[in-house]
PDB file of C-alpha atoms in Angstrom:
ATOM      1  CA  UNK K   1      82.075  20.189  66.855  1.00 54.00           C
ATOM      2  CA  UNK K   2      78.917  21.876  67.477  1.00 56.00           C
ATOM      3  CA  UNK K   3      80.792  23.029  70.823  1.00 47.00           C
ATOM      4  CA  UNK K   4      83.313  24.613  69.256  1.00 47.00           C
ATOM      5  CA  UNK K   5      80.896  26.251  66.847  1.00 46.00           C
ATOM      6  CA  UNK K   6      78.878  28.095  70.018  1.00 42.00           C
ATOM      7  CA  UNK K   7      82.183  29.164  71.360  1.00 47.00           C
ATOM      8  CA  UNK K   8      83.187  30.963  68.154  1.00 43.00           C
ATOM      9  CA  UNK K   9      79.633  32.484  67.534  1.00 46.00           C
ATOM     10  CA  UNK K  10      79.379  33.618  71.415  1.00 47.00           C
ATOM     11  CA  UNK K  11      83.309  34.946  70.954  1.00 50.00           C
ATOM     12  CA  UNK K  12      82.203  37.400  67.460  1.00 49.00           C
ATOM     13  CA  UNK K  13      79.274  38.161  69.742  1.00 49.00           C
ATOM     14  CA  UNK K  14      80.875  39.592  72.825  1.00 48.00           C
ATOM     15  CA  UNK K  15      83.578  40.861  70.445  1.00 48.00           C
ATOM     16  CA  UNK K  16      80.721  43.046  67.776  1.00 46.00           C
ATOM     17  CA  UNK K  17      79.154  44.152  70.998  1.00 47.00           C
ATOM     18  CA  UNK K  18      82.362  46.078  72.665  1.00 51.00           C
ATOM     19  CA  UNK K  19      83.724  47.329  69.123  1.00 54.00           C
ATOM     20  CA  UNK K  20      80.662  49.435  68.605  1.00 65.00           C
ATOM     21  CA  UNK K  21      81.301  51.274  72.411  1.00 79.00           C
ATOM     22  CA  UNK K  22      81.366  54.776  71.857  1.00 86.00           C
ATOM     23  CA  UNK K  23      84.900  56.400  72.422  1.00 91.00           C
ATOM     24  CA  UNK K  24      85.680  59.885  73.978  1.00 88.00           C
ATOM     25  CA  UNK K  25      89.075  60.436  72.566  1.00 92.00           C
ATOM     26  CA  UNK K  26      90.499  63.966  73.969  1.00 90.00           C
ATOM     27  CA  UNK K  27      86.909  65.156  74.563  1.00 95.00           C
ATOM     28  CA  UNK K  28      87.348  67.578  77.144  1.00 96.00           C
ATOM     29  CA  UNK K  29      84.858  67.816  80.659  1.00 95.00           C
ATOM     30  CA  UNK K  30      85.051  71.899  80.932  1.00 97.00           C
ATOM     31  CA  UNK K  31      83.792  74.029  83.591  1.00 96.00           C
ATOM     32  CA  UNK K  32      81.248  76.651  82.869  1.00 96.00           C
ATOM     33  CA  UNK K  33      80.391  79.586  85.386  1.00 95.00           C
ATOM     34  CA  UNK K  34      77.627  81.745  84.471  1.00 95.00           C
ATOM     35  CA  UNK K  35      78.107  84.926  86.122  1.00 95.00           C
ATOM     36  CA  UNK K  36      74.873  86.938  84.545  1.00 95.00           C
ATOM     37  CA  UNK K  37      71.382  86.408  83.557  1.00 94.00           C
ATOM     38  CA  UNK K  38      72.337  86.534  80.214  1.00 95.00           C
ATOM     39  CA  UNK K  39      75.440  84.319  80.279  1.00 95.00           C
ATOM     40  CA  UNK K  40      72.839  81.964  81.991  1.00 94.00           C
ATOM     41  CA  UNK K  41      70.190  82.282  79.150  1.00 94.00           C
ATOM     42  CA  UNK K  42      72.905  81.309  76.654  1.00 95.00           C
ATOM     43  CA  UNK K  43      73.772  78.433  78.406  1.00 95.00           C
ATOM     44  CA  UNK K  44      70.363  76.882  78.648  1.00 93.00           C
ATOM     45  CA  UNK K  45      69.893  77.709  74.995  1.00 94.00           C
ATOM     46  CA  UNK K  46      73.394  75.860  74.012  1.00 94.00           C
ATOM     47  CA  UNK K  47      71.677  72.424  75.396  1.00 91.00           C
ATOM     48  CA  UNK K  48      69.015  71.836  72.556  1.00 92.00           C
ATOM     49  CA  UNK K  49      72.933  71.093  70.562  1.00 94.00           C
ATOM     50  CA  UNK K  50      73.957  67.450  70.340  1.00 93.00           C
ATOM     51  CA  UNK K  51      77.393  68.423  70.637  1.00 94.00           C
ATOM     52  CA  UNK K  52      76.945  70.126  73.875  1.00 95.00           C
ATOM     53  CA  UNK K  53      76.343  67.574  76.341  1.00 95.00           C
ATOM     54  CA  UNK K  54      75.428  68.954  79.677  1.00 95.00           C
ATOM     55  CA  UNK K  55      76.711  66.665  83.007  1.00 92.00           C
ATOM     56  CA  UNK K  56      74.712  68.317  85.379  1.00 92.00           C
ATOM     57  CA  UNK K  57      71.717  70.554  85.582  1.00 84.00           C
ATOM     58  CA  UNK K  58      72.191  74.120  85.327  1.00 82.00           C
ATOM     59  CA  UNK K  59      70.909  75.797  88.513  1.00 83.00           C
ATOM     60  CA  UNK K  60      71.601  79.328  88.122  1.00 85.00           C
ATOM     61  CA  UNK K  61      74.468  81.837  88.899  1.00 89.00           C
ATOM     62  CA  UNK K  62      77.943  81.135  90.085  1.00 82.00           C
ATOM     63  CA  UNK K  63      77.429  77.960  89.841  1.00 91.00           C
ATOM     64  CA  UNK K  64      79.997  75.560  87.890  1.00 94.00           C
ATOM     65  CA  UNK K  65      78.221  73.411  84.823  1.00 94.00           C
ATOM     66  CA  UNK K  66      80.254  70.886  83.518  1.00 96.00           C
ATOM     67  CA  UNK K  67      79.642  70.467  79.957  1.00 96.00           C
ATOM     68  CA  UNK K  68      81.817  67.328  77.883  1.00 96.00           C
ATOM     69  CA  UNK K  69      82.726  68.711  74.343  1.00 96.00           C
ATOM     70  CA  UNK K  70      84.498  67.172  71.245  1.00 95.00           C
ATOM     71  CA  UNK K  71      87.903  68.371  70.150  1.00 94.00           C
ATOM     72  CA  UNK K  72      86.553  70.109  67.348  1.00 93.00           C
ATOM     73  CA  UNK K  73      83.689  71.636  69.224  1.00 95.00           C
ATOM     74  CA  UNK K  74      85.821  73.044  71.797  1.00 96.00           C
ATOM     75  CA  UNK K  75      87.700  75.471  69.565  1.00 94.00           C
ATOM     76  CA  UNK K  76      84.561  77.376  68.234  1.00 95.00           C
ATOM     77  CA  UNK K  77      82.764  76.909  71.848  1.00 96.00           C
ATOM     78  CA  UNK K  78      85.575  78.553  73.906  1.00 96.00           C
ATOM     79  CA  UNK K  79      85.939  81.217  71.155  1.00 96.00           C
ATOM     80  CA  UNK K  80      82.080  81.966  72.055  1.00 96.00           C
ATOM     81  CA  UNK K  81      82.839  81.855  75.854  1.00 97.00           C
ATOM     82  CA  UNK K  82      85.751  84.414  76.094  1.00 97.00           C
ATOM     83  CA  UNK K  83      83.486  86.730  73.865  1.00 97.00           C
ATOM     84  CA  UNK K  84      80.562  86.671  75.722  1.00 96.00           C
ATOM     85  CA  UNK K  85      83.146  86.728  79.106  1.00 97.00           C
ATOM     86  CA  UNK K  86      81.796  83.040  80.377  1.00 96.00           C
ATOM     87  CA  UNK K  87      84.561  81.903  82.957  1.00 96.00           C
ATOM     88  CA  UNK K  88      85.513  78.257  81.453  1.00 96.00           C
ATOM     89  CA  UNK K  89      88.347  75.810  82.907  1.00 97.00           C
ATOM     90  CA  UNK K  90      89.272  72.983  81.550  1.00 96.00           C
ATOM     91  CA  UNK K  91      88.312  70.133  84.111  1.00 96.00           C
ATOM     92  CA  UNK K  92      89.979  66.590  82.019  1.00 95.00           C
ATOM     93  CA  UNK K  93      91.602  66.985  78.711  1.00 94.00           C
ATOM     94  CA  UNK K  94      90.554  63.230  77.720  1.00 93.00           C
ATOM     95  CA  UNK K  95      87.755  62.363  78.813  1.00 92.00           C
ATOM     96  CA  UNK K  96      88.500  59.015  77.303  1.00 93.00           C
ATOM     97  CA  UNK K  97      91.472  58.085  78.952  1.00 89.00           C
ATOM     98  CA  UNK K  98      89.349  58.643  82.819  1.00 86.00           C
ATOM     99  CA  UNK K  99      86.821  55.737  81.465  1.00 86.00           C
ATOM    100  CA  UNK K 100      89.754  53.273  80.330  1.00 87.00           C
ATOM    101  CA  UNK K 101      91.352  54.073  83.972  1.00 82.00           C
ATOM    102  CA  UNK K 102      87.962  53.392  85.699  1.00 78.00           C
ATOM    103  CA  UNK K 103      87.719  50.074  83.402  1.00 77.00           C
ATOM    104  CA  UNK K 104      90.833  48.829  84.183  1.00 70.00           C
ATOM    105  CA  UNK K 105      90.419  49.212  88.117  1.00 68.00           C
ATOM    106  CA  UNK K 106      87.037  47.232  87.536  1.00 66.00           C
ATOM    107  CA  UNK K 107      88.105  44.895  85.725  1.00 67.00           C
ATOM    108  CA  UNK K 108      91.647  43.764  87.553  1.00 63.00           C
ATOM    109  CA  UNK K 109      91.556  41.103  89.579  1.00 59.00           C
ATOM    110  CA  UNK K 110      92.875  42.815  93.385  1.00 58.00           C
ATOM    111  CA  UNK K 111      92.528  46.279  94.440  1.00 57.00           C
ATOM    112  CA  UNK K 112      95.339  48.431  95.071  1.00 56.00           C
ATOM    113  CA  UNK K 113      93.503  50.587  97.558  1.00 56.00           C
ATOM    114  CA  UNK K 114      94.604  49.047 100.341  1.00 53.00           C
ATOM    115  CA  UNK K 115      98.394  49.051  99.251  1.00 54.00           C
ATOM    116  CA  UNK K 116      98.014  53.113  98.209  1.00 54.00           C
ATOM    117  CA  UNK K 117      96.129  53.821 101.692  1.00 52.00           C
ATOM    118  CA  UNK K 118      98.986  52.124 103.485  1.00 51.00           C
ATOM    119  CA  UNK K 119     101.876  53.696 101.316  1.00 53.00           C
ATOM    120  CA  UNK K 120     100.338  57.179 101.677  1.00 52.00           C
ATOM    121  CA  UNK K 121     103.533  58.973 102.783  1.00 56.00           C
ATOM    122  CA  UNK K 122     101.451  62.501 103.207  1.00 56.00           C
ATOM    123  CA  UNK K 123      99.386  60.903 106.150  1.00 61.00           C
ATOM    124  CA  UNK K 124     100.774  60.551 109.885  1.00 58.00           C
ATOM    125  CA  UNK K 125     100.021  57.152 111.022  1.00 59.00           C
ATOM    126  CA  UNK K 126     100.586  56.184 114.777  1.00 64.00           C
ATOM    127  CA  UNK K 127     102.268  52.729 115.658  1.00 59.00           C
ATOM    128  CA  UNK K 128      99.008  51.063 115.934  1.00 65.00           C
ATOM    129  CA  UNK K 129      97.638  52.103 112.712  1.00 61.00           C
ATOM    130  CA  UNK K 130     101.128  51.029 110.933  1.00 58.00           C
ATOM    131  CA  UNK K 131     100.744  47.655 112.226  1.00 57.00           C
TER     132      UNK K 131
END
């Protein structure tokens, strides 16, 4: 009895723990290119907001920050970047669905890597290498 009583407890457990994952449902990863000082200055300013969440570090001109934003933040935010003329591109329109994918290949039991390298129809392969 008391057996069966751990295994429940440890099953609500592991079961509380991955309900209360955050979820990125159609947040978007988008693309920013500063191309002036002042487009630059904006940018920097724009991280102090929680619901601009910065990927990598913003260096300086022409180069690409990639910034994850909500589906409601997105709207006003890319209103503000074709005013102010910031080159944006979306990079992944669900953000959410990349993590599930990157869950799933961690958590199945073989890899397919070997079966996509070999089916690769795009790649010449010699004799030897087909064997």
């Amino acid at each position: 009895m008391s057996f069966f009583l751990v295994f429940v407890l440890l099953t609500i457990t592991f079961y509380d723990v991955n309900s209360s994952k955050l979820r990125f449902d159609n947040h978007k990863l988008i693309g920013l290119r500063p191309e002036n000082f002042q487009q630059l200055k904006f940018l920097n300013q724009l991280q102090s907001n929680p619901d601009f969440d910065v990927w990598n570090s913003i260096r300086g001109l022409d180069e690409e920050i990639d910034v994850r934003l909500s589906p409601e933040s997105y709207d006003e935010y890319k209103k503000i970047f074709d005013l102010l003329g910031i080159v944006h591109r979306v990079k992944n329109e669900d953000i959410q669905s990349a993590i599930d994918y990157e869950s799933w290949q961690k958590n199945f039991p073989f890899s397919f890597k070997k079966f996509i390298t070999i089916t690769n129809n795009s790649k010449y392969l010699n004799y030897q290498q087909v064997e």
